[in-house]
mmCIF file with all atom_site columns, C-alpha atoms in Angstrom:
data_model
loop_
_atom_site.group_PDB
_atom_site.id
_atom_site.type_symbol
_atom_site.label_atom_id
_atom_site.label_alt_id
_atom_site.label_comp_id
_atom_site.label_asym_id
_atom_site.label_entity_id
_atom_site.label_seq_id
_atom_site.pdbx_PDB_ins_code
_atom_site.Cartn_x
_atom_site.Cartn_y
_atom_site.Cartn_z
_atom_site.occupancy
_atom_site.B_iso_or_equiv
_atom_site.pdbx_formal_charge
_atom_site.auth_seq_id
_atom_site.auth_comp_id
_atom_site.auth_asym_id
_atom_site.auth_atom_id
_atom_site.pdbx_PDB_model_num
ATOM 1  C CA . MET A 1 1  ? 0.000   0.000   0.000  1.00 58.00 ? 1  MET A CA 1
ATOM 2  C CA . THR A 1 2  ? 1.382   3.395   -0.907 1.00 70.00 ? 2  THR A CA 1
ATOM 3  C CA . VAL A 1 3  ? 0.647   6.852   0.439  1.00 65.00 ? 3  VAL A CA 1
ATOM 4  C CA . ASP A 1 4  ? -1.266  7.600   -2.780 1.00 68.00 ? 4  ASP A CA 1
ATOM 5  C CA . ASP A 1 5  ? -3.667  4.776   -1.893 1.00 68.00 ? 5  ASP A CA 1
ATOM 6  C CA . ILE A 1 6  ? -4.359  6.315   1.523  1.00 69.00 ? 6  ILE A CA 1
ATOM 7  C CA . VAL A 1 7  ? -4.809  9.996   0.613  1.00 65.00 ? 7  VAL A CA 1
ATOM 8  C CA . GLY A 1 8  ? -8.467  10.985  0.510  1.00 65.00 ? 8  GLY A CA 1
ATOM 9  C CA . GLN A 1 9  ? -9.759  7.767   2.064  1.00 69.00 ? 9  GLN A CA 1
ATOM 10 C CA . GLU A 1 10 ? -12.476 8.242   4.678  1.00 69.00 ? 10 GLU A CA 1
ATOM 11 C CA . TRP A 1 11 ? -11.096 5.502   6.954  1.00 70.00 ? 11 TRP A CA 1
ATOM 12 C CA . ALA A 1 12 ? -7.695  7.194   7.060  1.00 70.00 ? 12 ALA A CA 1
ATOM 13 C CA . THR A 1 13 ? -9.004  10.620  8.077  1.00 72.00 ? 13 THR A CA 1
ATOM 14 C CA . ASP A 1 14 ? -7.735  11.919  11.425 1.00 79.00 ? 14 ASP A CA 1
ATOM 15 C CA . ARG A 1 15 ? -10.941 13.483  12.732 1.00 81.00 ? 15 ARG A CA 1
ATOM 16 C CA . TYR A 1 16 ? -9.509  14.238  16.155 1.00 84.00 ? 16 TYR A CA 1
ATOM 17 C CA . THR A 1 17 ? -6.694  16.397  14.795 1.00 86.00 ? 17 THR A CA 1
ATOM 18 C CA . ALA A 1 18 ? -9.071  18.193  12.406 1.00 86.00 ? 18 ALA A CA 1
ATOM 19 C CA . ALA A 1 19 ? -11.492 18.985  15.254 1.00 86.00 ? 19 ALA A CA 1
ATOM 20 C CA . LEU A 1 20 ? -8.643  20.135  17.471 1.00 88.00 ? 20 LEU A CA 1
ATOM 21 C CA . GLU A 1 21 ? -7.365  22.458  14.738 1.00 90.00 ? 21 GLU A CA 1
ATOM 22 C CA . GLU A 1 22 ? -10.854 23.993  14.438 1.00 89.00 ? 22 GLU A CA 1
ATOM 23 C CA . VAL A 1 23 ? -10.892 24.678  18.191 1.00 90.00 ? 23 VAL A CA 1
ATOM 24 C CA . VAL A 1 24 ? -7.410  26.217  18.109 1.00 92.00 ? 24 VAL A CA 1
ATOM 25 C CA . HIS A 1 25 ? -8.257  28.457  15.123 1.00 92.00 ? 25 HIS A CA 1
ATOM 26 C CA . ALA A 1 26 ? -11.515 29.580  16.735 1.00 91.00 ? 26 ALA A CA 1
ATOM 27 C CA . LYS A 1 27 ? -9.762  30.475  19.997 1.00 91.00 ? 27 LYS A CA 1
ATOM 28 C CA . ALA A 1 28 ? -7.009  32.278  18.089 1.00 92.00 ? 28 ALA A CA 1
ATOM 29 C CA . ASP A 1 29 ? -9.677  34.387  16.342 1.00 91.00 ? 29 ASP A CA 1
ATOM 30 C CA . GLY A 1 30 ? -11.353 35.128  19.700 1.00 91.00 ? 30 GLY A CA 1
ATOM 31 C CA . LYS A 1 31 ? -14.480 33.129  18.862 1.00 89.00 ? 31 LYS A CA 1
ATOM 32 C CA . LYS A 1 32 ? -16.193 30.373  20.779 1.00 87.00 ? 32 LYS A CA 1
ATOM 33 C CA . PRO A 1 33 ? -14.972 26.938  19.780 1.00 82.00 ? 33 PRO A CA 1
ATOM 34 C CA . PRO A 1 34 ? -17.406 24.917  17.653 1.00 78.00 ? 34 PRO A CA 1
ATOM 35 C CA . ARG A 1 35 ? -19.671 22.452  19.398 1.00 81.00 ? 35 ARG A CA 1
ATOM 36 C CA . ALA A 1 36 ? -18.869 18.780  19.045 1.00 75.00 ? 36 ALA A CA 1
ATOM 37 C CA . THR A 1 37 ? -21.105 16.971  16.604 1.00 74.00 ? 37 THR A CA 1
ATOM 38 C CA . GLU A 1 38 ? -22.969 13.951  17.831 1.00 74.00 ? 38 GLU A CA 1
ATOM 39 C CA . GLU A 1 39 ? -21.274 10.676  17.176 1.00 74.00 ? 39 GLU A CA 1
ATOM 40 C CA . GLU A 1 40 ? -23.052 8.067   15.139 1.00 72.00 ? 40 GLU A CA 1
ATOM 41 C CA . PRO A 1 41 ? -24.897 5.568   17.321 1.00 73.00 ? 41 PRO A CA 1
ATOM 42 C CA . ALA A 1 42 ? -22.873 2.695   18.687 1.00 75.00 ? 42 ALA A CA 1
ATOM 43 C CA . GLY A 1 43 ? -23.214 -0.742  17.172 1.00 79.00 ? 43 GLY A CA 1
ATOM 44 C CA . LYS A 1 44 ? -25.287 -3.556  18.544 1.00 83.00 ? 44 LYS A CA 1
ATOM 45 C CA . VAL A 1 45 ? -24.159 -4.709  21.998 1.00 82.00 ? 45 VAL A CA 1
ATOM 46 C CA . VAL A 1 46 ? -23.786 -8.473  22.276 1.00 84.00 ? 46 VAL A CA 1
ATOM 47 C CA . ASP A 1 47 ? -23.989 -10.398 25.537 1.00 91.00 ? 47 ASP A CA 1
ATOM 48 C CA . LEU A 1 48 ? -20.943 -12.643 25.167 1.00 93.00 ? 48 LEU A CA 1
ATOM 49 C CA . MET A 1 49 ? -21.952 -15.098 27.897 1.00 93.00 ? 49 MET A CA 1
ATOM 50 C CA . ALA A 1 50 ? -25.398 -15.598 26.373 1.00 93.00 ? 50 ALA A CA 1
ATOM 51 C CA . ALA A 1 51 ? -23.848 -16.112 22.933 1.00 93.00 ? 51 ALA A CA 1
ATOM 52 C CA . LEU A 1 52 ? -21.399 -18.645 24.374 1.00 94.00 ? 52 LEU A CA 1
ATOM 53 C CA . GLU A 1 53 ? -24.159 -20.555 26.164 1.00 93.00 ? 53 GLU A CA 1
ATOM 54 C CA . GLN A 1 54 ? -26.234 -20.695 22.977 1.00 93.00 ? 54 GLN A CA 1
ATOM 55 C CA . SER A 1 55 ? -23.213 -21.916 21.014 1.00 93.00 ? 55 SER A CA 1
ATOM 56 C CA . VAL A 1 56 ? -22.488 -24.662 23.539 1.00 90.00 ? 56 VAL A CA 1
ATOM 57 C CA . GLN A 1 57 ? -26.134 -25.703 23.587 1.00 89.00 ? 57 GLN A CA 1
ATOM 58 C CA . ARG A 1 58 ? -26.269 -25.917 19.764 1.00 91.00 ? 58 ARG A CA 1
ATOM 59 C CA . ALA A 1 59 ? -23.044 -27.946 19.721 1.00 89.00 ? 59 ALA A CA 1
ATOM 60 C CA . GLN A 1 60 ? -24.378 -30.375 22.317 1.00 84.00 ? 60 GLN A CA 1
ATOM 61 C CA . GLU A 1 61 ? -27.651 -30.788 20.440 1.00 85.00 ? 61 GLU A CA 1
ATOM 62 C CA . SER A 1 62 ? -25.814 -31.440 17.179 1.00 87.00 ? 62 SER A CA 1
ATOM 63 C CA . ARG A 1 63 ? -23.806 -34.217 18.863 1.00 83.00 ? 63 ARG A CA 1
ATOM 64 C CA . GLY A 1 64 ? -26.964 -35.687 20.366 1.00 78.00 ? 64 GLY A CA 1
ATOM 65 C CA . GLU A 1 65 ? -25.955 -35.032 23.941 1.00 72.00 ? 65 GLU A CA 1
ATOM 66 C CA . GLY A 1 66 ? -28.550 -34.577 26.628 1.00 63.00 ? 66 GLY A CA 1
ATOM 67 C CA . GLU A 1 67 ? -29.003 -31.526 28.764 1.00 61.00 ? 67 GLU A CA 1
ATOM 68 C CA . HIS A 1 68 ? -25.956 -32.299 30.891 1.00 64.00 ? 68 HIS A CA 1
ATOM 69 C CA . ALA A 1 69 ? -22.758 -34.041 29.962 1.00 63.00 ? 69 ALA A CA 1
ATOM 70 C CA . THR A 1 70 ? -21.681 -37.198 31.759 1.00 70.00 ? 70 THR A CA 1
ATOM 71 C CA . VAL A 1 71 ? -18.716 -36.636 34.048 1.00 73.00 ? 71 VAL A CA 1
ATOM 72 C CA . HIS A 1 72 ? -16.403 -39.569 34.775 1.00 78.00 ? 72 HIS A CA 1
ATOM 73 C CA . GLU A 1 73 ? -13.898 -39.805 37.582 1.00 84.00 ? 73 GLU A CA 1
ATOM 74 C CA . MET A 1 74 ? -10.369 -39.752 36.231 1.00 81.00 ? 74 MET A CA 1
ATOM 75 C CA . LYS A 1 75 ? -7.720  -41.966 37.783 1.00 83.00 ? 75 LYS A CA 1
ATOM 76 C CA . PRO A 1 76 ? -4.623  -40.090 38.857 1.00 80.00 ? 76 PRO A CA 1
ATOM 77 C CA . LYS A 1 77 ? -1.571  -40.876 36.787 1.00 78.00 ? 77 LYS A CA 1
ATOM 78 C CA . GLY A 1 78 ? 1.462   -42.294 38.535 1.00 71.00 ? 78 GLY A CA 1
ATOM 79 C CA . SER A 1 79 ? 3.893   -39.544 39.254 1.00 68.00 ? 79 SER A CA 1
ATOM 80 C CA . ALA A 1 80 ? 7.230   -40.135 37.604 1.00 66.00 ? 80 ALA A CA 1
ATOM 81 C CA . LYS A 1 81 ? 9.958   -39.224 40.039 1.00 73.00 ? 81 LYS A CA 1
ATOM 82 C CA . LYS A 1 82 ? 12.820  -37.431 38.454 1.00 76.00 ? 82 LYS A CA 1
ATOM 83 C CA . ALA A 1 83 ? 16.333  -38.120 39.707 1.00 76.00 ? 83 ALA A CA 1
ATOM 84 C CA . PRO A 1 84 ? 18.073  -35.079 41.142 1.00 78.00 ? 84 PRO A CA 1
ATOM 85 C CA . ALA A 1 85 ? 20.662  -33.451 38.951 1.00 79.00 ? 85 ALA A CA 1
ATOM 86 C CA . ARG A 1 86 ? 24.253  -34.563 39.552 1.00 81.00 ? 86 ARG A CA 1
ATOM 87 C CA . LYS A 1 87 ? 26.563  -32.060 41.058 1.00 81.00 ? 87 LYS A CA 1
ATOM 88 C CA . THR A 1 88 ? 29.818  -31.566 39.239 1.00 78.00 ? 88 THR A CA 1
ATOM 89 C CA . THR A 1 89 ? 32.949  -31.534 41.306 1.00 76.00 ? 89 THR A CA 1
ATOM 90 C CA . ALA A 1 90 ? 35.516  -28.843 40.935 1.00 72.00 ? 90 ALA A CA 1
ATOM 91 C CA . LYS A 1 91 ? 38.700  -29.949 39.250 1.00 74.00 ? 91 LYS A CA 1
ATOM 92 C CA . LYS A 1 92 ? 41.808  -29.675 41.363 1.00 73.00 ? 92 LYS A CA 1
ATOM 93 C CA . ARG A 1 93 ? 44.855  -28.200 39.768 1.00 73.00 ? 93 ARG A CA 1
ATOM 94 C CA . GLY A 1 94 ? 48.076  -29.991 40.304 1.00 64.00 ? 94 GLY A CA 1
ATOM 95 C CA . ALA A 1 95 ? 50.765  -28.033 42.100 1.00 56.00 ? 95 ALA A CA 1
#
């Protein structure tokens, strides 16, 4: 992407700096700064937990699972004991 591709694009417009420049110019001229325009309404708010629960429910239904999953007791694995690291001895210099 080159600078020529960016110039004039709406998504690349720095609206904050433009609004700040308007305020500075108005104050420099001794006028009241312009009022902020209303922002466009925010997008749709999604309840993430509800969406997750619905997704899990659909996945369970597609696999043919009942309302609750079956939980089985897991046997603990035998713990493999690791041998301690060997200490190296310092070499003695002959005199």
